[in-house]
Coordinates of C-alpha atoms and ligand atoms in Angstrom, one line a residue:
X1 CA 20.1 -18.3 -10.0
X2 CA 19.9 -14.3 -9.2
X3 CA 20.6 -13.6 -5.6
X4 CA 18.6 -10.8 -4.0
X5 CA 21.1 -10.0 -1.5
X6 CA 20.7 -7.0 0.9
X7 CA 21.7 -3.3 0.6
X8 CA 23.7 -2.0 3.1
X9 CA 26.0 0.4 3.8
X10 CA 25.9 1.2 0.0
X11 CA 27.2 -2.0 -1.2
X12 CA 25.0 -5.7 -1.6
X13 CA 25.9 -8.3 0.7
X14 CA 25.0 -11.6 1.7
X15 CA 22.9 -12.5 5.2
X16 CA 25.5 -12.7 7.8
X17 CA 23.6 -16.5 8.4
X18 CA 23.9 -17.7 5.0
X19 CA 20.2 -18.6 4.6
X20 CA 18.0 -18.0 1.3
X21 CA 14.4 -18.4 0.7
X22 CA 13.3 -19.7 -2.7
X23 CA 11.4 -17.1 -5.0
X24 CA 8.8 -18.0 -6.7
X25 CA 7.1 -16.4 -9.4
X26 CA 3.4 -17.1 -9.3
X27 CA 2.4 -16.7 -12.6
X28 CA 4.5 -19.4 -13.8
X29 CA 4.6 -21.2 -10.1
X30 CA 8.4 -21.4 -10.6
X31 CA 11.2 -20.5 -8.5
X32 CA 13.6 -17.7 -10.2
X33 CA 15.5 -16.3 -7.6
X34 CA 16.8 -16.2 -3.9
X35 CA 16.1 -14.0 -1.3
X36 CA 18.6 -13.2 1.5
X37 CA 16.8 -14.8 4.9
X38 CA 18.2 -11.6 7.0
X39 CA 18.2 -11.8 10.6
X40 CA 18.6 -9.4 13.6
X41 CA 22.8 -9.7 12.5
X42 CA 21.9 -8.1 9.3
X43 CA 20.0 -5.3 11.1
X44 CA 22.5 -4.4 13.4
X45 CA 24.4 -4.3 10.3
X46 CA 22.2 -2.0 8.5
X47 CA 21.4 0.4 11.2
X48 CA 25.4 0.6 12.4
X49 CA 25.8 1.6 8.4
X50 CA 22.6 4.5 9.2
X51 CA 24.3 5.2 12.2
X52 CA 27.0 6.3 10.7
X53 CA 25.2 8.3 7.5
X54 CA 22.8 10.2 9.7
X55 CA 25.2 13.4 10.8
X56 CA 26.1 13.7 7.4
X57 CA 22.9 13.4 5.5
X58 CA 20.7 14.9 8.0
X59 CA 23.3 18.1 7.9
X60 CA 22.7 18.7 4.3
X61 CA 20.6 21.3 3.0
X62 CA 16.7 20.2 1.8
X63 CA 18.2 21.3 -1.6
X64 CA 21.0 19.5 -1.6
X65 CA 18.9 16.1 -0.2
X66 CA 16.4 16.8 -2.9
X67 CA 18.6 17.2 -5.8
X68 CA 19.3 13.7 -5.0
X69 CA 16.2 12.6 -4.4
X70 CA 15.3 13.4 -8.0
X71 CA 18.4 11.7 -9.3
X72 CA 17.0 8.5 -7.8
X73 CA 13.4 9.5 -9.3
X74 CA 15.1 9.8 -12.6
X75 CA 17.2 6.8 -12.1
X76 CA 13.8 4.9 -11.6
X77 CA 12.1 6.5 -14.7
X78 CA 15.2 5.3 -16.8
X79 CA 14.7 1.6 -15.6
X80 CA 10.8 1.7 -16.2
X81 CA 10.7 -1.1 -18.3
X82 CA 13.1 -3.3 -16.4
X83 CA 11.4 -2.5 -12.8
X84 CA 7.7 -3.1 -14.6
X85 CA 9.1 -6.4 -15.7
X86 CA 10.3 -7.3 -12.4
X87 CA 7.4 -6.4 -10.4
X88 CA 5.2 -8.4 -13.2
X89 CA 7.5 -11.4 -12.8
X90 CA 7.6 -11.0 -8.6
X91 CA 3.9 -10.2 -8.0
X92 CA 1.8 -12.3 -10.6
X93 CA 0.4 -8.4 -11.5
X94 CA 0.0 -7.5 -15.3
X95 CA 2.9 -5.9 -17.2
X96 CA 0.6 -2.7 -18.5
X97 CA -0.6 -2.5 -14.4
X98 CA 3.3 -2.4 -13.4
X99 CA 3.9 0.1 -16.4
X100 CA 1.4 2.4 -16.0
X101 CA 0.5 2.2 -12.1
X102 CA 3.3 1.2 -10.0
X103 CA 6.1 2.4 -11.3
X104 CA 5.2 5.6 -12.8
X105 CA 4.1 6.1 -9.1
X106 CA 7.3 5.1 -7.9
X107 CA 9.2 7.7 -10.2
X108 CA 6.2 10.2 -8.5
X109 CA 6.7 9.5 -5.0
X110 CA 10.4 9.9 -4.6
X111 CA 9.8 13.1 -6.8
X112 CA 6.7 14.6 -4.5
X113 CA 9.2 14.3 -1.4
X114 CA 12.1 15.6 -2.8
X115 CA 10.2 19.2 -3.7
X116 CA 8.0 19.3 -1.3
X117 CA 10.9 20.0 1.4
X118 CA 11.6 22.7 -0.6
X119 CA 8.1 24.3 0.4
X120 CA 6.9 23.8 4.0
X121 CA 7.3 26.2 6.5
X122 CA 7.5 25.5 10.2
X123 CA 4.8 27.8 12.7
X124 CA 5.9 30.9 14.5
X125 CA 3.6 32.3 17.8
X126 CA 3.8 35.6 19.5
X127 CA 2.9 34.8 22.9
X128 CA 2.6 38.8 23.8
X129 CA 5.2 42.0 22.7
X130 CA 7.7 40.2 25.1
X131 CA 7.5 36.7 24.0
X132 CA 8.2 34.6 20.5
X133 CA 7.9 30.7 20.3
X134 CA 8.7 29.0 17.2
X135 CA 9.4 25.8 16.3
X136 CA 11.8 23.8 14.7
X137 CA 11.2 20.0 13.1
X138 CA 14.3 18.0 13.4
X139 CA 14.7 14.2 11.6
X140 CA 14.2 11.6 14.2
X141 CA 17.3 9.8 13.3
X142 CA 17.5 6.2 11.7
X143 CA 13.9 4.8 10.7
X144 CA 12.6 2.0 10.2
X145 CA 10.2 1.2 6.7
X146 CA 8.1 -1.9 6.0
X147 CA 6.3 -2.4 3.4
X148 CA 3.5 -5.3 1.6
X149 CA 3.6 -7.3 -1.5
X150 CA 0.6 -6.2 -3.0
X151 CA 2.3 -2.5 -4.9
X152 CA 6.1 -3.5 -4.1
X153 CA 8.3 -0.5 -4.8
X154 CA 5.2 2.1 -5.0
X155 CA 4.3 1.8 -1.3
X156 CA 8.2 1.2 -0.6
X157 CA 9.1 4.4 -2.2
X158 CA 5.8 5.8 -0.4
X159 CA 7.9 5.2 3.3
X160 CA 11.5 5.9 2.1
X161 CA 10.7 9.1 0.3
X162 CA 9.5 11.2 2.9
X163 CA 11.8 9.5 5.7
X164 CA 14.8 10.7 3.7
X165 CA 13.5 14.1 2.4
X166 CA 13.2 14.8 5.8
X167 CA 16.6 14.0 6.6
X168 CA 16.6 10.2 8.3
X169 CA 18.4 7.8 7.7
X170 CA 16.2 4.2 6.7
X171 CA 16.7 0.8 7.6
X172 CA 13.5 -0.8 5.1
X173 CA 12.1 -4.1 4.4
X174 CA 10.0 -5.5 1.2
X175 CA 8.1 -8.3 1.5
X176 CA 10.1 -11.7 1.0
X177 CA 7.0 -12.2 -1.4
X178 CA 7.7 -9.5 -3.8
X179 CA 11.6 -8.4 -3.4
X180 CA 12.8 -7.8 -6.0
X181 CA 12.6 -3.6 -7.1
X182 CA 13.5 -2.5 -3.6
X183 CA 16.6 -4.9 -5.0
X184 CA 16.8 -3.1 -8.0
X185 CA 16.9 0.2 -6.2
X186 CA 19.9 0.2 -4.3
X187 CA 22.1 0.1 -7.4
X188 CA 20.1 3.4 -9.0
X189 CA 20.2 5.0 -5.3
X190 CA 24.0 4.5 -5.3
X191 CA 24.3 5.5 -9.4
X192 CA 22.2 8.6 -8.4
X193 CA 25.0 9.9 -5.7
X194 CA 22.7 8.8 -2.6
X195 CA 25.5 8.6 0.6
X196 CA 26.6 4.7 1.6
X197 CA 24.1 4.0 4.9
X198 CA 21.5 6.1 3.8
X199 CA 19.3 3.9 3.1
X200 CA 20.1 0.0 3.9
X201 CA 17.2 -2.5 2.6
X202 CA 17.2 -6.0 4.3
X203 CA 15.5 -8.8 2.6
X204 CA 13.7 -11.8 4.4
X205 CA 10.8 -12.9 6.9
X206 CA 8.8 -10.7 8.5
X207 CA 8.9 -12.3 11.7
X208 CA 12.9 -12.7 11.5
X209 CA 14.0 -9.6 10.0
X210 CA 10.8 -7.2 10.1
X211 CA 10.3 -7.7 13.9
X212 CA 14.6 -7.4 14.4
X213 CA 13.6 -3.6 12.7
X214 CA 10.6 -3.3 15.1
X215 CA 12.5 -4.2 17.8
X216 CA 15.8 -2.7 17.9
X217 CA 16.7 0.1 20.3
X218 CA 18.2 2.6 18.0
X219 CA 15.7 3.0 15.3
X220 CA 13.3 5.4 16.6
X221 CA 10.3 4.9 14.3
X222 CA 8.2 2.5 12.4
X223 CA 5.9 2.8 9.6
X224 CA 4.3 -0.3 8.5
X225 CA 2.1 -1.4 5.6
X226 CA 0.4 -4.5 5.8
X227 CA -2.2 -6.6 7.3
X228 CA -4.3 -6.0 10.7
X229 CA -2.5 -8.7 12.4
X230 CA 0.6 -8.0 12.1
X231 CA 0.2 -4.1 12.8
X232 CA -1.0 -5.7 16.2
X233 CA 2.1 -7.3 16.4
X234 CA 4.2 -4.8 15.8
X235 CA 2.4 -2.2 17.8
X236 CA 3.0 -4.6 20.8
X237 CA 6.5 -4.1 20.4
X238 CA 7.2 -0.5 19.6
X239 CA 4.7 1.0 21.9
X240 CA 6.7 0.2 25.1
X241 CA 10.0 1.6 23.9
X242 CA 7.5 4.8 22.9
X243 CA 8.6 4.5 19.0
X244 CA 6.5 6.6 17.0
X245 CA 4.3 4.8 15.0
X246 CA 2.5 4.3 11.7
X247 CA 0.0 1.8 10.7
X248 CA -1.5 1.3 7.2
X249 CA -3.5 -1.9 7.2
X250 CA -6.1 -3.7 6.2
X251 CA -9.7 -2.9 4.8
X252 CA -13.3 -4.2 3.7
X253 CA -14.0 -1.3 1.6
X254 CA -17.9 -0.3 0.1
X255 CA -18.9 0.9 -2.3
X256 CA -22.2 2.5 -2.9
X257 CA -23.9 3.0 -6.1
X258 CA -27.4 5.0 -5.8
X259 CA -30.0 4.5 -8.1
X260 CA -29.7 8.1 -9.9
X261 CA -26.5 6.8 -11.6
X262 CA -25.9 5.8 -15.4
X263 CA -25.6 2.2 -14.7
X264 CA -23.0 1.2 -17.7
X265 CA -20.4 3.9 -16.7
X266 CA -21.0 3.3 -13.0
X267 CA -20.8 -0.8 -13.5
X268 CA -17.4 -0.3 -15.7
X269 CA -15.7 1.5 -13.1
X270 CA -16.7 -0.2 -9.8
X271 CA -15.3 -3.4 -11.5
X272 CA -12.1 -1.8 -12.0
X273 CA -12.3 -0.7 -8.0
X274 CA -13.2 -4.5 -7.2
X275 CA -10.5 -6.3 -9.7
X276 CA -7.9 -3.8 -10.6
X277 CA -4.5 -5.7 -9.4
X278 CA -6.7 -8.8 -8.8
X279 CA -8.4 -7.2 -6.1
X280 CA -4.9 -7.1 -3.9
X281 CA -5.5 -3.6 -3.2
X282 CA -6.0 -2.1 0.3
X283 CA -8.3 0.4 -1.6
X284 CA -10.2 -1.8 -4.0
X285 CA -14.4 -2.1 -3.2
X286 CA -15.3 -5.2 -2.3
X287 CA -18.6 -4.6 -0.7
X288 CA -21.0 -3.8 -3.6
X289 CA -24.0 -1.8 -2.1
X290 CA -27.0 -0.9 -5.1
X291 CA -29.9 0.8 -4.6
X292 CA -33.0 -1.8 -5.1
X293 CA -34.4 0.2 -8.0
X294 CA -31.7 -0.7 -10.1
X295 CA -30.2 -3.2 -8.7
X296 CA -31.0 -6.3 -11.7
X297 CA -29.4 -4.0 -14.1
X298 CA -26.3 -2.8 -12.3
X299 CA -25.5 -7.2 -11.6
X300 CA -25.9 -7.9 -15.3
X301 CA -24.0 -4.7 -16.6
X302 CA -21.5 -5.5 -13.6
X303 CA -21.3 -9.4 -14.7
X304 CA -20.6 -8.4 -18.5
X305 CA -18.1 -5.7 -17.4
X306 CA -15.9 -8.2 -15.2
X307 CA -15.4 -10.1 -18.4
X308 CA -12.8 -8.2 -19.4
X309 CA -11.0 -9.0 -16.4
X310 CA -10.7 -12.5 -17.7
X311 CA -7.2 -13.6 -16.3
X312 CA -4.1 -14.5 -18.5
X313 CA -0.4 -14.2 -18.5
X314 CA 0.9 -10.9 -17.3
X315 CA 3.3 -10.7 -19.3
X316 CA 0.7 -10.3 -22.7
X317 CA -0.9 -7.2 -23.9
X318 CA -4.0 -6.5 -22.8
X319 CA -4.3 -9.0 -20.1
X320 CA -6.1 -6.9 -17.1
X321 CA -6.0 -9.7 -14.5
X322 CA -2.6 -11.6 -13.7
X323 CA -1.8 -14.3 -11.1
X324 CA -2.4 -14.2 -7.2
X325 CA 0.9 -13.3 -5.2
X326 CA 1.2 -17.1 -4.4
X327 CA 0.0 -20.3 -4.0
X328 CA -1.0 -20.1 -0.6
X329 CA -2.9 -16.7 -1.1
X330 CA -4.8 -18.4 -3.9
X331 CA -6.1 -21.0 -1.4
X332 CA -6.6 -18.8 1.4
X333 CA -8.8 -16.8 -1.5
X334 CA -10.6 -19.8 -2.8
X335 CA -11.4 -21.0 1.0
X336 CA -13.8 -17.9 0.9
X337 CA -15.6 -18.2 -2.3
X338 CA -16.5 -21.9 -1.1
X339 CA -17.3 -20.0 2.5
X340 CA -19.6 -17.6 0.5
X341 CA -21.6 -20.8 -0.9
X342 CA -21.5 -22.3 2.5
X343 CA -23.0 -19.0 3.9
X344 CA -26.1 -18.7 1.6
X345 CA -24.3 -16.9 -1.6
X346 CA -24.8 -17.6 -5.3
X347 CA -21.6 -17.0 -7.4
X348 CA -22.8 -14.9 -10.2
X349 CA -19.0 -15.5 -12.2
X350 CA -16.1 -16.6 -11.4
X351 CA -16.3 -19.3 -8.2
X352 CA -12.5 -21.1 -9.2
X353 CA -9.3 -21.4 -9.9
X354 CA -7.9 -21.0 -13.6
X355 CA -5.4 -22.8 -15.4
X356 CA -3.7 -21.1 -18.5
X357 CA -2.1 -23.5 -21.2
X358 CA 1.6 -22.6 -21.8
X359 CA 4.4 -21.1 -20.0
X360 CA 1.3 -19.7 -17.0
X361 CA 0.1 -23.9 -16.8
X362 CA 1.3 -24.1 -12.8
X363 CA 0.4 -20.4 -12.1
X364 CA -2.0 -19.0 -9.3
X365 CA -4.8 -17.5 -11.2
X366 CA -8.6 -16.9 -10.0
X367 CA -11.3 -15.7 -12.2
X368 CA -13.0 -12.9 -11.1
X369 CA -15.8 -13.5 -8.9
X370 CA -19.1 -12.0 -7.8
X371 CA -21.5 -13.1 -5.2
X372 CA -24.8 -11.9 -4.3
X373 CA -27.3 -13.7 -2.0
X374 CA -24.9 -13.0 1.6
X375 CA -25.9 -10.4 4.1
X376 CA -23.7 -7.3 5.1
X377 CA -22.7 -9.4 8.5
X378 CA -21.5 -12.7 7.7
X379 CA -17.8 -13.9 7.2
X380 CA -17.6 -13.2 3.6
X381 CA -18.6 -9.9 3.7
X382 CA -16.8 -8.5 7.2
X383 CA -13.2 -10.1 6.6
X384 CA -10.4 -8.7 4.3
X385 CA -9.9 -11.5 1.4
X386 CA -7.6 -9.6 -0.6
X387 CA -8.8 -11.2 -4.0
X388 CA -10.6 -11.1 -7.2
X389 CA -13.9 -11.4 -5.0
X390 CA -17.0 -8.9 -4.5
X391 CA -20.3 -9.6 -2.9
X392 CA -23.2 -7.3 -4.2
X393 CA -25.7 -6.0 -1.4
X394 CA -29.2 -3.8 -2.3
X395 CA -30.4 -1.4 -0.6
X396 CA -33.4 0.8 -0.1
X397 CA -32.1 4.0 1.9
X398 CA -29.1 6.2 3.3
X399 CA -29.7 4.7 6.8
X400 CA -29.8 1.0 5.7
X401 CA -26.5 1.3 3.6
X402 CA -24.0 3.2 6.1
X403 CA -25.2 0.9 8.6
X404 CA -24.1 -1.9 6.5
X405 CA -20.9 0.3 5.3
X406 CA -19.8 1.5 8.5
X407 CA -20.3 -2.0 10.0
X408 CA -17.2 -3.7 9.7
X409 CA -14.2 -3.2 11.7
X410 CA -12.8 -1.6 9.3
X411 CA -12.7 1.8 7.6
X412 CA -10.2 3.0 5.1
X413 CA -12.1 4.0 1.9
X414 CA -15.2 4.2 0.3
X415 CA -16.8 5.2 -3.3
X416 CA -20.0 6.4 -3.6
X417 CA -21.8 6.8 -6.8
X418 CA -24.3 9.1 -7.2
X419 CA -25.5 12.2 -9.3
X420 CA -26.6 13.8 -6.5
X421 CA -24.7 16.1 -4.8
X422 CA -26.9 16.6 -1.3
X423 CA -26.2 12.7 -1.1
X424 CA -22.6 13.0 -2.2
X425 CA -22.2 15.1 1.1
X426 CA -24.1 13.8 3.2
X427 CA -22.8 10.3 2.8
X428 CA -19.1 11.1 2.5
X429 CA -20.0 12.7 5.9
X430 CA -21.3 10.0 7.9
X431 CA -19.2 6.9 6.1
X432 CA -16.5 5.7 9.0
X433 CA -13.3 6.1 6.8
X434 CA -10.1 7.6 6.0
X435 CA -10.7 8.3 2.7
X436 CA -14.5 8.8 0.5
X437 CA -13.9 8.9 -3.2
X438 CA -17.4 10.2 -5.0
X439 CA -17.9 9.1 -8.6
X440 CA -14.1 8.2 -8.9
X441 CA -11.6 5.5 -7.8
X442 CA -7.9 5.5 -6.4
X443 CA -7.6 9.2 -7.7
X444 CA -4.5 10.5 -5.8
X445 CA -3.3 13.6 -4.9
X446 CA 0.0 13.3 -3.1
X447 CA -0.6 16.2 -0.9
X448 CA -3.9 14.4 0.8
X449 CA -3.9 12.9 4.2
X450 CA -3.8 8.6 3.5
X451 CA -4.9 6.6 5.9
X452 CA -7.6 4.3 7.3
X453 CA -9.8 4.8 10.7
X454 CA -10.7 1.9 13.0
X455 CA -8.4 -1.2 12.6
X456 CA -7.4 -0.2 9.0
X457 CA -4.7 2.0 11.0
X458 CA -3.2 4.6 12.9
X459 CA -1.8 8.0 11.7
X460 CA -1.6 9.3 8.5
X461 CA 0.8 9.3 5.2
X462 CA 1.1 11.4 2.6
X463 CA 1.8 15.5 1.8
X464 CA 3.0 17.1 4.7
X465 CA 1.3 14.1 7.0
X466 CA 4.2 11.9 6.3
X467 CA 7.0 14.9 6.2
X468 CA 5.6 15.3 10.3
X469 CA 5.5 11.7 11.3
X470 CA 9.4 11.4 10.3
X471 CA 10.4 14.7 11.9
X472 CA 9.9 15.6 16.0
X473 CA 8.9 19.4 16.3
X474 CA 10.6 21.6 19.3
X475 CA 9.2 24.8 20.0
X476 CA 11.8 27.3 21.2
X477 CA 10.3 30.1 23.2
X478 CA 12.3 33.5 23.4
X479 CA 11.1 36.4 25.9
X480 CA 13.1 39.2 24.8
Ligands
LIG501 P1 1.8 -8.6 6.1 O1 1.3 -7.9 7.3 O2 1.8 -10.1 6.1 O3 3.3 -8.2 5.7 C1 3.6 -6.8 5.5 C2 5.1 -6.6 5.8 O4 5.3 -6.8 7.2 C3 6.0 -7.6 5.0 O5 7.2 -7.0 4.7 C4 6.3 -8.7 6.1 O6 7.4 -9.4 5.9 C5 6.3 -7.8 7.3 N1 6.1 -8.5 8.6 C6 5.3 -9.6 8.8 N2 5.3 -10.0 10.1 C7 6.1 -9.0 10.8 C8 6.5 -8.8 12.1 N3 6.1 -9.7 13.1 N4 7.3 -7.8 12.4 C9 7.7 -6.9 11.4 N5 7.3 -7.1 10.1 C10 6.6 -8.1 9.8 O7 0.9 -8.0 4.9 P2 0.9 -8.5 3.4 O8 0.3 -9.8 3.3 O9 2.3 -8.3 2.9 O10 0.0 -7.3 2.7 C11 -1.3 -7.4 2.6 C12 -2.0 -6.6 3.7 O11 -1.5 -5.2 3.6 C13 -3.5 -6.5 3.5 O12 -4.1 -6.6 4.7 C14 -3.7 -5.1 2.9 O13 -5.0 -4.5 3.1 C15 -2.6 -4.4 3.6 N6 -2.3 -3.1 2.9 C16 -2.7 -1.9 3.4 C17 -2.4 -0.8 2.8 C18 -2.8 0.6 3.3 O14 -2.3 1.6 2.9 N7 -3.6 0.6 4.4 C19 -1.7 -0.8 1.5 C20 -1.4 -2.0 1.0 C21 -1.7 -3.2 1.7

């Protein structure tokens, strides 16, 4: 049985307690592997080792930090195959999704940092003839990095990217869900020359070995990815020993098709925005708003379009819906669509739990499901299920609908379909969230601000966004 031990000081270890958590993977419902049960021993471990590394690596020039940066980019893009297969085998998620999506954007991330330090600039002021501030932005030290199950290494590589370009040094967590690339990615971090302690990677529970990170004196800052809850949790923590602080978590995200759109097009890819992943995507639409005077063709083109997200072993071509993360996330997923029916709502497709024939027979699938019939404020429709499940809501005007899509207490993105431009604006304006995508879906520029409003999160990742959280600015003024 593969042990996925931890990553620290440049060299895998063992936890320092000798416990191991099964590892299961939930398209087959079979355990594979164990994962290292860290505790707060294997964190003072880690951050001792990034200690240590953080004169050195914080001294280097941005070149220098991101010639090696790209080595590990590169180093990541000569694995593809091998990291898609793992993430496939660790999150349930289809092998094209983990080829094409996660870890191209792995390969993309650790490259975006590593050049973009090549091209900021820091601000300069001239008070009057006599005096000059500028400032400088120095790394904060060692950081810490946590990160979800639901895109393992492409939101891991989203932290430890811009935490090291910047010149920290990283003490980061994976889910004990979905371990295994973060694995994987000490051994190409070491092949690509990256210092011993640089970065350290601790495997286990959250509440062991994530809230040992959040709580120890030494590392200065925490970014988090993950649900509302636990941000809670670990803002708690952090915010009396004044660590900075980033939060990306949870969402209830609309989307809203008006009724000037071409209805095939528009239904093919708002079913990608609900299912894509099997829904487990902070970003995906799972509020279905349609204008009334379309709204009985939208549900049947949208019904025949989900089709094709019919699930089936990850591991064949042109599967498009894999398994649920695990067996317990299936439940809590299933819970809602029999909520849904409780609450008024008839299931238009989908409604249960799959079973596949052959090596998949014990895995945690759900076919895709649509609702219609529950109003914008009940249960179904206000908390984050993270699943192959939409609800479909008309609509007769622009009032009506942001009421309904600003009124969760959520807000971290949006589409909104329309052909109309004045509209485009004018909802994109007045929608309560951190990011509005019009007539597209999960289109991603790098350099944007990401981020959710409201109890999706705090603070912002991404571009130069990220490059300030993991640097404090000093503004040296000079009267001469
Ligand atoms: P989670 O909050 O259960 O876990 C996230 C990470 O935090 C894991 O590594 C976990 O081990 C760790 N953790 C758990 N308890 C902890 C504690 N007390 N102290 C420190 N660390 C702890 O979330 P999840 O179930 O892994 O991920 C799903 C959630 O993440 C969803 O709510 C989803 O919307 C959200 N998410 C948000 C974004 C975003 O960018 N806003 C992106 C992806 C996922």
């Amino acid at each position: 049985m593969l042990h996925i031990r931890n990553y620290i000081g440049g060299q895998y270890h063992d936890p320092v307690e000798g416990g191991w958590i099964d590892n299961v993977n939930p398209a087959t419902g079979e355990v594979y592997s164990s994962i290292a049960r860290s505790t707060a021993a294997d964190v003072e471990l880690a951050v001792t080792a990034a200690r240590e590394a953080f004169p050195a690596w914080s001294a280097l020039t941005a070149k220098r930090r991101s010639e090696i940066l790209m080595a590990i980019s590169r180093g990541i893009a000569a694995h593809l195959d091998d990291l898609a297969l793992a993430e496939s085998n660790d999150q349930g998620k289809p092998l094209s999704l983990a080829k094409s999506v996660d870890i191209p954007r792995a390969i993309d991330n650790m490259a975006f940092f590593a050049t973009e330090i090549l091209h900021t600039h820091t601000e300069a002021y001239q008070t009057d003839q006599h005096v000059m501030n500028y400032v400088t932005r120095s790394p904060l030290g060692v950081v810490g990095c946590i990160s979800p199950w639901n895109l393992p290494l492409y939101l891991f590589t989203w932290k430890i990217a811009p935490a090291l370009a910047a010149g920290n040094t990283v003490v980061a967590k994976p889910s004990e869900l979905t371990p295994m690339t973060a694995f994987l990615l000490g051994q190409i971090c070491t092949d690509a020359g990256l210092p011993p302690g640089v970065l350290n990677i601790v495997q286990g529970y959250g509440a062991e070995v994530g809230a040992a990170i959040v709580e120890h004196p030494m590392i200065k800052a925490i970014s988090f990815t993950g649900g509302t809850a636990t941000g809670a949790t670990i803002a708690r923590t952090a915010a009396p020993m004044f660590k900075k602080l980033s939060l990306e978590l949870g969402g209830k995200n609309p989307t809203i098709v008006y009724d000037d759109v071409e209805v095939g097009y528009v239904a093919r890819h708002v079913a990608r925005a609900a299912f894509t992943n099997q829904g487990e995507i902070c970003l995906c639409g799972s509020r279905i708003f349609v204008q009334r005077g379309i709204y009985d063709a939208f549900r049947d083109a949208l019904v025949r379009e989900i089709a094709a997200f019919t699930p089936g072993d990850p591991l064949a071509e042109g599967t498009r819906m894999g398994a649920l993360v695990n067996e317990a996330h299936m439940h809590k997923v299933l819970s809602y669509i029999t909520l849904a029916r409780e609450e008024g709502g008839t299931v238009l497709c989908g409604g249960s739990r799959v079973h596949l024939e052959g090596r998949c027979a014990n895995g945690f699938f759900v076919a895709p499901t649509l609702i219609e019939g529950v109003d914008a404020w009940c249960r179904v429709n206000q908390e984050e299920i993270f699943g192959p499940v939409a609800t479909l809501i008309p609509f007769d005007g622009e009032d009506e609908v942001l009421a309904m899509a600003n009124g969760t207490p959520y807000g971290l993105a949006a589409s909104v379909w329309t052909n109309s431009l004045q509209r485009a604006h004018r909802t994109a304006n007045r929608l309560e969230s951190g990011i509005v995508w019009v007539n597209t879906w999960l289109n991603r520029d790098l350099r944007t601000p990401f981020g959710g409003v409201k109890q999706s999160g705090v603070g912002r990742e991404g571009g130069i966004e990220a490059l300030r959280f993991f640097t404090e600015p000093k503004n040296i003024c000079i009267q001469v």
